[in-house]
GROMACS .gro file of C-alpha atoms in nm:
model
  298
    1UNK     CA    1 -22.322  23.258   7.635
    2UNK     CA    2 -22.288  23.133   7.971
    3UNK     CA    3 -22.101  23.350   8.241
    4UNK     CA    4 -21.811  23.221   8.395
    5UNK     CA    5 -21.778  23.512   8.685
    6UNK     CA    6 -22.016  23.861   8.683
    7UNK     CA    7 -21.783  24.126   8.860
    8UNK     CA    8 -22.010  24.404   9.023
    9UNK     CA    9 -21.899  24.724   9.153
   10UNK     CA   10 -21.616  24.638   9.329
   11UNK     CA   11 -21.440  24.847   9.512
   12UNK     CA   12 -21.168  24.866   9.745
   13UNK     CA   13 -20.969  25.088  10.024
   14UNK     CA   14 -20.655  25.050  10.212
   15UNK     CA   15 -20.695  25.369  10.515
   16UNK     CA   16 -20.787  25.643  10.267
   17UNK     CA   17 -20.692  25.516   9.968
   18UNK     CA   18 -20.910  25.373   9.691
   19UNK     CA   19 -20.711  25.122   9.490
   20UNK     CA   20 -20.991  25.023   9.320
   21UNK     CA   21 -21.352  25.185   9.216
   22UNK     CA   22 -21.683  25.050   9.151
   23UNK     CA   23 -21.528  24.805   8.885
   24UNK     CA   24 -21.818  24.570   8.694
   25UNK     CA   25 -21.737  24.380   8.328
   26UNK     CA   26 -21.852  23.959   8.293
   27UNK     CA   27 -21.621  23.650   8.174
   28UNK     CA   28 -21.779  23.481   7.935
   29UNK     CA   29 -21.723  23.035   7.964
   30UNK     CA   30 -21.424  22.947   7.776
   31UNK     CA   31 -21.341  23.339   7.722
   32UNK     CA   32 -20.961  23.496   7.793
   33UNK     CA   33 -20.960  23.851   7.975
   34UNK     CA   34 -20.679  24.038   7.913
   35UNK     CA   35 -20.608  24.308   8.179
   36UNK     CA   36 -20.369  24.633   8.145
   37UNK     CA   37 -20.245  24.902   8.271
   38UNK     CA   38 -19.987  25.098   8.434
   39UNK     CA   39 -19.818  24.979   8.745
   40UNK     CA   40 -20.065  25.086   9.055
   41UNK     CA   41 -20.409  25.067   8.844
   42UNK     CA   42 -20.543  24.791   9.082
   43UNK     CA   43 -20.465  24.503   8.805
   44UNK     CA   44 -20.317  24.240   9.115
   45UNK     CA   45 -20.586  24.376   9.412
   46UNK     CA   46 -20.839  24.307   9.166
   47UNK     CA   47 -20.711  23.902   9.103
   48UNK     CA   48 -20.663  23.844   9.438
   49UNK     CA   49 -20.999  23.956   9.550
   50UNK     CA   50 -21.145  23.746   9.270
   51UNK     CA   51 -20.917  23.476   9.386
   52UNK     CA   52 -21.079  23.520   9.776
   53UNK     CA   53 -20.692  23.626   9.902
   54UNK     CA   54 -20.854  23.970   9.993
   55UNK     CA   55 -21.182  23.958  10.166
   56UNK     CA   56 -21.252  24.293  10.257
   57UNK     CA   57 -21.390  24.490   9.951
   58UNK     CA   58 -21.749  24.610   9.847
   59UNK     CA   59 -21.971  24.513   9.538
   60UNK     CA   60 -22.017  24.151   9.514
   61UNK     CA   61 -21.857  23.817   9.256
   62UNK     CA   62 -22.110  23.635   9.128
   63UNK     CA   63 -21.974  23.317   8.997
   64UNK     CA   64 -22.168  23.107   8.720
   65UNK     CA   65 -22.547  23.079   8.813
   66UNK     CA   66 -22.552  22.918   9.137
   67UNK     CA   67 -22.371  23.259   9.297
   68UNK     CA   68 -22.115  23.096   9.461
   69UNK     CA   69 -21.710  23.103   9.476
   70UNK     CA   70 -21.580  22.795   9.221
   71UNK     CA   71 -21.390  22.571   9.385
   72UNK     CA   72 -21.196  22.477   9.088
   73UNK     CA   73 -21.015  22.833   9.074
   74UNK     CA   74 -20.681  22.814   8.911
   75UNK     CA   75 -20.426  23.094   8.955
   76UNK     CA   76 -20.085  23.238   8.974
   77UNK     CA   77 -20.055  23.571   9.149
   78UNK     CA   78 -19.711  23.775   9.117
   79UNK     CA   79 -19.408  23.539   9.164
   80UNK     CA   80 -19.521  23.147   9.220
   81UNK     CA   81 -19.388  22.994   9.562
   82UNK     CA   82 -19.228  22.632   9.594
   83UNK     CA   83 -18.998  22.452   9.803
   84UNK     CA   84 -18.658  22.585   9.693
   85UNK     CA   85 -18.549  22.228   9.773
   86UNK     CA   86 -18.776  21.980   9.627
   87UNK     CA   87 -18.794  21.933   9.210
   88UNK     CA   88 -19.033  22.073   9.031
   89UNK     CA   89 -19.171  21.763   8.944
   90UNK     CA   90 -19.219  21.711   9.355
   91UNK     CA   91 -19.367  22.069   9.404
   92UNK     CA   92 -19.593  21.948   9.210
   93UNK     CA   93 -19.679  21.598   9.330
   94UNK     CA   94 -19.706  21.784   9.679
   95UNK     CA   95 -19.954  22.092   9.573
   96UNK     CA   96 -20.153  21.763   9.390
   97UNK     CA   97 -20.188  21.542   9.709
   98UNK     CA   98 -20.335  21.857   9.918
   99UNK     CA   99 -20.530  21.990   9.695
  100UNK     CA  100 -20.725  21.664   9.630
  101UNK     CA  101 -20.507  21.397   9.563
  102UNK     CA  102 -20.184  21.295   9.338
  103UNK     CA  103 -20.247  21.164   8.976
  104UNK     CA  104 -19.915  21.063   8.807
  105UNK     CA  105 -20.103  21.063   8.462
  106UNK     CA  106 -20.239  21.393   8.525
  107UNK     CA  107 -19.937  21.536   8.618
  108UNK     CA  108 -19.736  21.387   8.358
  109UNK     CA  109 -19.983  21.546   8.110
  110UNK     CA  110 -19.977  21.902   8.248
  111UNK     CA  111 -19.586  21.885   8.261
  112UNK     CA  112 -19.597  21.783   7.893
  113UNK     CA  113 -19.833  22.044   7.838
  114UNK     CA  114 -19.608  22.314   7.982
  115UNK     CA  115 -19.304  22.184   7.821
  116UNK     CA  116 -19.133  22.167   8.149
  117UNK     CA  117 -19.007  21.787   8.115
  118UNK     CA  118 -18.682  21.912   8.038
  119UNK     CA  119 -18.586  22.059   8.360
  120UNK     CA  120 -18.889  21.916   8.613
  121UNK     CA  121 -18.622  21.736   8.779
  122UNK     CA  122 -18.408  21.943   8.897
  123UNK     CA  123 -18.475  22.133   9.242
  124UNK     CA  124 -18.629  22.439   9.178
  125UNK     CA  125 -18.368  22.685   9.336
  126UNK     CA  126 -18.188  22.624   9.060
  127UNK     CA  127 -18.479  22.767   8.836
  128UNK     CA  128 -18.484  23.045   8.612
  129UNK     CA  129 -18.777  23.339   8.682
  130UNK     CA  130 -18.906  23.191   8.336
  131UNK     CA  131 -18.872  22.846   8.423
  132UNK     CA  132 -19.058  22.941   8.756
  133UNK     CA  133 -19.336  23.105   8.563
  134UNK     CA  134 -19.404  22.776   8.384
  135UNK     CA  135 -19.405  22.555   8.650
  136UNK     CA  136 -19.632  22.833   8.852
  137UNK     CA  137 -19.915  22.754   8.530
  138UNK     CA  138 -19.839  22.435   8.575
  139UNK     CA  139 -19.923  22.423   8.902
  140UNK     CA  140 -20.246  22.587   8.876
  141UNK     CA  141 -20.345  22.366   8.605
  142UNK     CA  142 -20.361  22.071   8.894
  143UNK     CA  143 -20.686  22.075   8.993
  144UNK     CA  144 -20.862  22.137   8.644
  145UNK     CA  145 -20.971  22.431   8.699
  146UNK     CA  146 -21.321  22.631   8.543
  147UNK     CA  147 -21.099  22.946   8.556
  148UNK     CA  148 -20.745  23.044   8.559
  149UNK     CA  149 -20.589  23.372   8.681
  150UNK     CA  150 -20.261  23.436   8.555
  151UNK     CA  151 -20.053  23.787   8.662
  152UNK     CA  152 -19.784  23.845   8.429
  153UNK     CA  153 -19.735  23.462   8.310
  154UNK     CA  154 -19.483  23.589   8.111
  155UNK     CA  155 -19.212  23.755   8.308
  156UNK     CA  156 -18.886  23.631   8.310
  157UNK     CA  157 -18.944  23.423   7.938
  158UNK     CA  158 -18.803  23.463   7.645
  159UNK     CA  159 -18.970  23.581   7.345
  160UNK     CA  160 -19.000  23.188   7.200
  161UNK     CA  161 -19.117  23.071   7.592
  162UNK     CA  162 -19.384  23.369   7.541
  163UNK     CA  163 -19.535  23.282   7.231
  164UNK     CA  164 -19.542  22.907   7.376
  165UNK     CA  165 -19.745  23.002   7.687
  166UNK     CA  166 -19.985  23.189   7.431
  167UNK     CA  167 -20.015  22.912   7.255
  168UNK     CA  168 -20.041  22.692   7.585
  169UNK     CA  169 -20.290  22.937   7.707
  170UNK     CA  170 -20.545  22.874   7.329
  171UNK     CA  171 -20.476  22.461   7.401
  172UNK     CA  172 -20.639  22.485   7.743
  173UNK     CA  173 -20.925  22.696   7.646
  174UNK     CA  174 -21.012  22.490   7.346
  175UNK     CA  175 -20.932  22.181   7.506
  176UNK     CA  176 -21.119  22.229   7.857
  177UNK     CA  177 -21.362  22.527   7.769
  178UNK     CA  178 -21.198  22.724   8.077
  179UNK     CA  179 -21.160  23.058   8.121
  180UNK     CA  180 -20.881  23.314   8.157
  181UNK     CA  181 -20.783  23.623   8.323
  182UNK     CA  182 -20.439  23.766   8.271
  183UNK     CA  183 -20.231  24.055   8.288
  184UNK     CA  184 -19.910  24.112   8.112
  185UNK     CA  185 -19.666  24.405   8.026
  186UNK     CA  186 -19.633  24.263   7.657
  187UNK     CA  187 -19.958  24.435   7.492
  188UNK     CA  188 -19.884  24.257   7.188
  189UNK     CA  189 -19.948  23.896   7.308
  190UNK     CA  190 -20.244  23.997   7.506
  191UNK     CA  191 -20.427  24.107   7.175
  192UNK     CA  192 -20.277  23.806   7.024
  193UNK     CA  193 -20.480  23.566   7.262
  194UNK     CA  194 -20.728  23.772   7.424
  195UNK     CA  195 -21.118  23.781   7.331
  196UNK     CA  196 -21.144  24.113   7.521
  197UNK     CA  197 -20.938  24.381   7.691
  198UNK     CA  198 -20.989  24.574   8.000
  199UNK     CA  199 -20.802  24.886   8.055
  200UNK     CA  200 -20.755  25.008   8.443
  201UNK     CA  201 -20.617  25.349   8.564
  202UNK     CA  202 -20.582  25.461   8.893
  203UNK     CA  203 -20.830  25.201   8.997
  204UNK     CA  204 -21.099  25.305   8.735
  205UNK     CA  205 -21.218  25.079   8.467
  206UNK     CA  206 -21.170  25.307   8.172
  207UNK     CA  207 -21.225  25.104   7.891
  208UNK     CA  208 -21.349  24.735   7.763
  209UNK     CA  209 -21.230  24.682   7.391
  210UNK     CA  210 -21.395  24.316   7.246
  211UNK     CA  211 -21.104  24.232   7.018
  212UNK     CA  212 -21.286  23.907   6.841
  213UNK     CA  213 -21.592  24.163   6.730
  214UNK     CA  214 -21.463  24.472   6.586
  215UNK     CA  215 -21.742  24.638   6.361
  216UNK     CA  216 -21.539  24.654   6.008
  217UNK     CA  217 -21.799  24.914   5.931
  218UNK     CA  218 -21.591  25.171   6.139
  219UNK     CA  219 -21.277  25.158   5.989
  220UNK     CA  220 -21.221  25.454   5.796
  221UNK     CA  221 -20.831  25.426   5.755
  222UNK     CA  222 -20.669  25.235   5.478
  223UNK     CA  223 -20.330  25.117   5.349
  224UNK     CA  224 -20.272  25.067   4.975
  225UNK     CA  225 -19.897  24.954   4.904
  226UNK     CA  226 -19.782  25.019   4.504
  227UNK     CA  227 -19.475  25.105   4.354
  228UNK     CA  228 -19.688  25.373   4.146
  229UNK     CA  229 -19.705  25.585   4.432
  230UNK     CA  230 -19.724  25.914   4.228
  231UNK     CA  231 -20.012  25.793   4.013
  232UNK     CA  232 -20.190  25.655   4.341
  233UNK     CA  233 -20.183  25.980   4.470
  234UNK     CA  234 -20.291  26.157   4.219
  235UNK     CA  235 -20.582  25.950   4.138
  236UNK     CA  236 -20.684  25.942   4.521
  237UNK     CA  237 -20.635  26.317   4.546
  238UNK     CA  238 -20.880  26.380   4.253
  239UNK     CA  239 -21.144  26.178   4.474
  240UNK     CA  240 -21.079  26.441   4.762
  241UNK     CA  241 -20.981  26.195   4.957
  242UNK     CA  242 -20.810  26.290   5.257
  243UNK     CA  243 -20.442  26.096   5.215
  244UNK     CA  244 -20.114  26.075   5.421
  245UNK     CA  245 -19.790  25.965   5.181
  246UNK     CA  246 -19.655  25.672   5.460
  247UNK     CA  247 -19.310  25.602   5.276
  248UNK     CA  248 -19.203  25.555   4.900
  249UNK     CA  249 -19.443  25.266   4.846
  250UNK     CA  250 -19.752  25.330   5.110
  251UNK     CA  251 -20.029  25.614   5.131
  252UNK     CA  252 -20.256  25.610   5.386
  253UNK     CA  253 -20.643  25.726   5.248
  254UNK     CA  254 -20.989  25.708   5.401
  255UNK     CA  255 -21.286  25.640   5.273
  256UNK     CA  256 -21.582  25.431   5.357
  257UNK     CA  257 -21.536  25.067   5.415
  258UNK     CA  258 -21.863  25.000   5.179
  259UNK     CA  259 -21.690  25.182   4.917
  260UNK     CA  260 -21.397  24.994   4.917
  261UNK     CA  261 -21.426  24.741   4.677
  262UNK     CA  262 -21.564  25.016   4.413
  263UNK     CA  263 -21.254  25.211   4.435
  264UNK     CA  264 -21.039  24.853   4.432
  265UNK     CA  265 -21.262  24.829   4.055
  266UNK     CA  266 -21.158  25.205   3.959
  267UNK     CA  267 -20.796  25.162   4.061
  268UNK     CA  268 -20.794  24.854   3.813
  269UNK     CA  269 -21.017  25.047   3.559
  270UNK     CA  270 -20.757  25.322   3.554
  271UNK     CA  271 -20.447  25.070   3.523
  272UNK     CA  272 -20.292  25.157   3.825
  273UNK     CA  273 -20.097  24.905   3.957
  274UNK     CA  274 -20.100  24.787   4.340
  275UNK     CA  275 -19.973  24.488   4.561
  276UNK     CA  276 -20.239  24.537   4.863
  277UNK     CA  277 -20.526  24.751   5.022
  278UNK     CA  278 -20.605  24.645   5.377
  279UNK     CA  279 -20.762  24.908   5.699
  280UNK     CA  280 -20.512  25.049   5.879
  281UNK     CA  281 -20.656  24.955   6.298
  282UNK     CA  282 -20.437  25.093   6.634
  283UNK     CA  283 -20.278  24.825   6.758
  284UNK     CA  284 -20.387  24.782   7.133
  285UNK     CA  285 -20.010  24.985   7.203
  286UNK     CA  286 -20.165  25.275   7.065
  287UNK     CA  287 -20.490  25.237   7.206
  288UNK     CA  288 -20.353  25.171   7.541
  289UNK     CA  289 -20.198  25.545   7.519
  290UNK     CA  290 -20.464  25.717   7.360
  291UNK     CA  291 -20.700  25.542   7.658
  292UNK     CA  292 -20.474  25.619   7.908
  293UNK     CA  293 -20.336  25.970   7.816
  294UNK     CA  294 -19.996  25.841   7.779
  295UNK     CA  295 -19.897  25.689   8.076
  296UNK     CA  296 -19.583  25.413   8.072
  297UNK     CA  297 -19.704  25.033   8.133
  298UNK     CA  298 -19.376  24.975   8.261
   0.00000   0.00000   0.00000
């Protein structure tokens, strides 16, 4: 698939401090990045030298084939600036007219898009943090961008406003085929829209996990739910099967996911009753502690 931006042993100091170290991983076209971990890993160092706001690193950005900085870079780095003064809706109509020239039908779109129409009028010191946050994507939505960069799009919303700026965020990459780095505290919505995740500590890249191809083949944990618990167990203890009794109605068992649908058969065979059998995976919460021994993302 074409690349979108090839990151390449970056690296970065302030004095004698590395903030970041030697950190390499592609963006695929039309692909969202997710990007965790705790406060201080180098997650907003590492967007704004993508972003050409810091200058002064080593490694090298290699962006699409031709090797050179997209113009059309989208992004909204910690807490979007506007005139406290203006209305959104003028913020906006300003950022358009510098930044190559003001489109009423374009903007009218976008501010549809964000589902912002409801307050774009009013002057924007009367905002909310959320309401901020949404007029700060649609701001960097202006110039149609090949790539967005969004740092913690989320702060300030609600829990409906977050699931719309997921869903927002699946539009625009469907829609315009761009791609998508972001960071958020909310683990849960970055594996709900993300296509990979990259975990940072201390400035290290620890860990890439490709959410959209996990190998089934490795799951060995599963979750059968029956209200024949007893007789589950049993049966799956006569299998040796090593087994962990969840609550009154689940037990935890693994086994090899080829061997699955045999032991569904047997479980019939032997009339036992059950309402589901699905893999038990971490959800990226746990892995995000078991990769990074534990520490808080808050």
């Amino acid at each position: 698939m074409p690349y979108i931006l090839k990151v390449k042993n970056v690296s970065k100091s302030y004095k004698k401090k590395r903030v970041l170290k030697s950190i390499s991983f592609d963006i695929d076209k039309g692909e969202i990045i997710g990007l965790v971990g705790p406060n201080g890993a180098g997650k907003t160092t590492l967007m704004k030298i993508i972003m050409n706001l810091i200058k002064n690193y080593e490694g090298e950005l290699d962006f699409e084939e031709n090797k050179k900085r997209i113009k059309q870079i989208g992004g909204i780095i910690e807490n979007p600036s506007f005139y406290p003064n203006l209305s959104g809706r003028d913020n906006l109509k300003y950022f358009a007219e510098i930044s190559g020239g003001y489109d009423k039908t374009h903007v009218d779109s976008i501010i549809k898009l964000m589902k912002i129409d409801g307050f774009v009028q009013k002057k924007v010191k009367n905002y909310s943090l959320g309401m901020k946050q949404r007029l700060g994507i649609a701001q960097a939505l202006l110039n149609n961008p090949q790539f967005l960069i969004l740092d913690e799009p989320t702060n300030g919303l609600d829990p409906e406003g977050v699931v719309e700026i997921r869903e927002i965020l699946e539009k625009v990459v469907k829609e315009k085929g761009i791609s998508v780095l972001i960071s958020s505290h909310i683990l849960s919505e970055i594996e709900n829209v993300c296509d990979k995740v990259l975990f940072l500590k201390n400035g290290e890249l620890i860990q890439s996990i490709d959410l959209k191809n996990i190998d089934d083949n490795l799951i060995k944990t599963y979750i059968i739910e029956t209200k024949n618990i007893i007789n589950v167990q049993t049966f799956l203890e006569s299998q040796g099967r090593l087994i962990q009794v969840i609550d009154d109605s689940k037990i935890s068992f693994e086994v090899n996911h080829e061997h699955v649908e045999e032991l569904i058969i047997q479980l019939v065979e032997e009339g036992i009753r059950f309402s589901a059998i699905y893999p038990s995976r971490d959800n990226l919460e746990t892995k995000f502690f078991k990769v990074l021994g534990g520490n808080k993302i808050v």
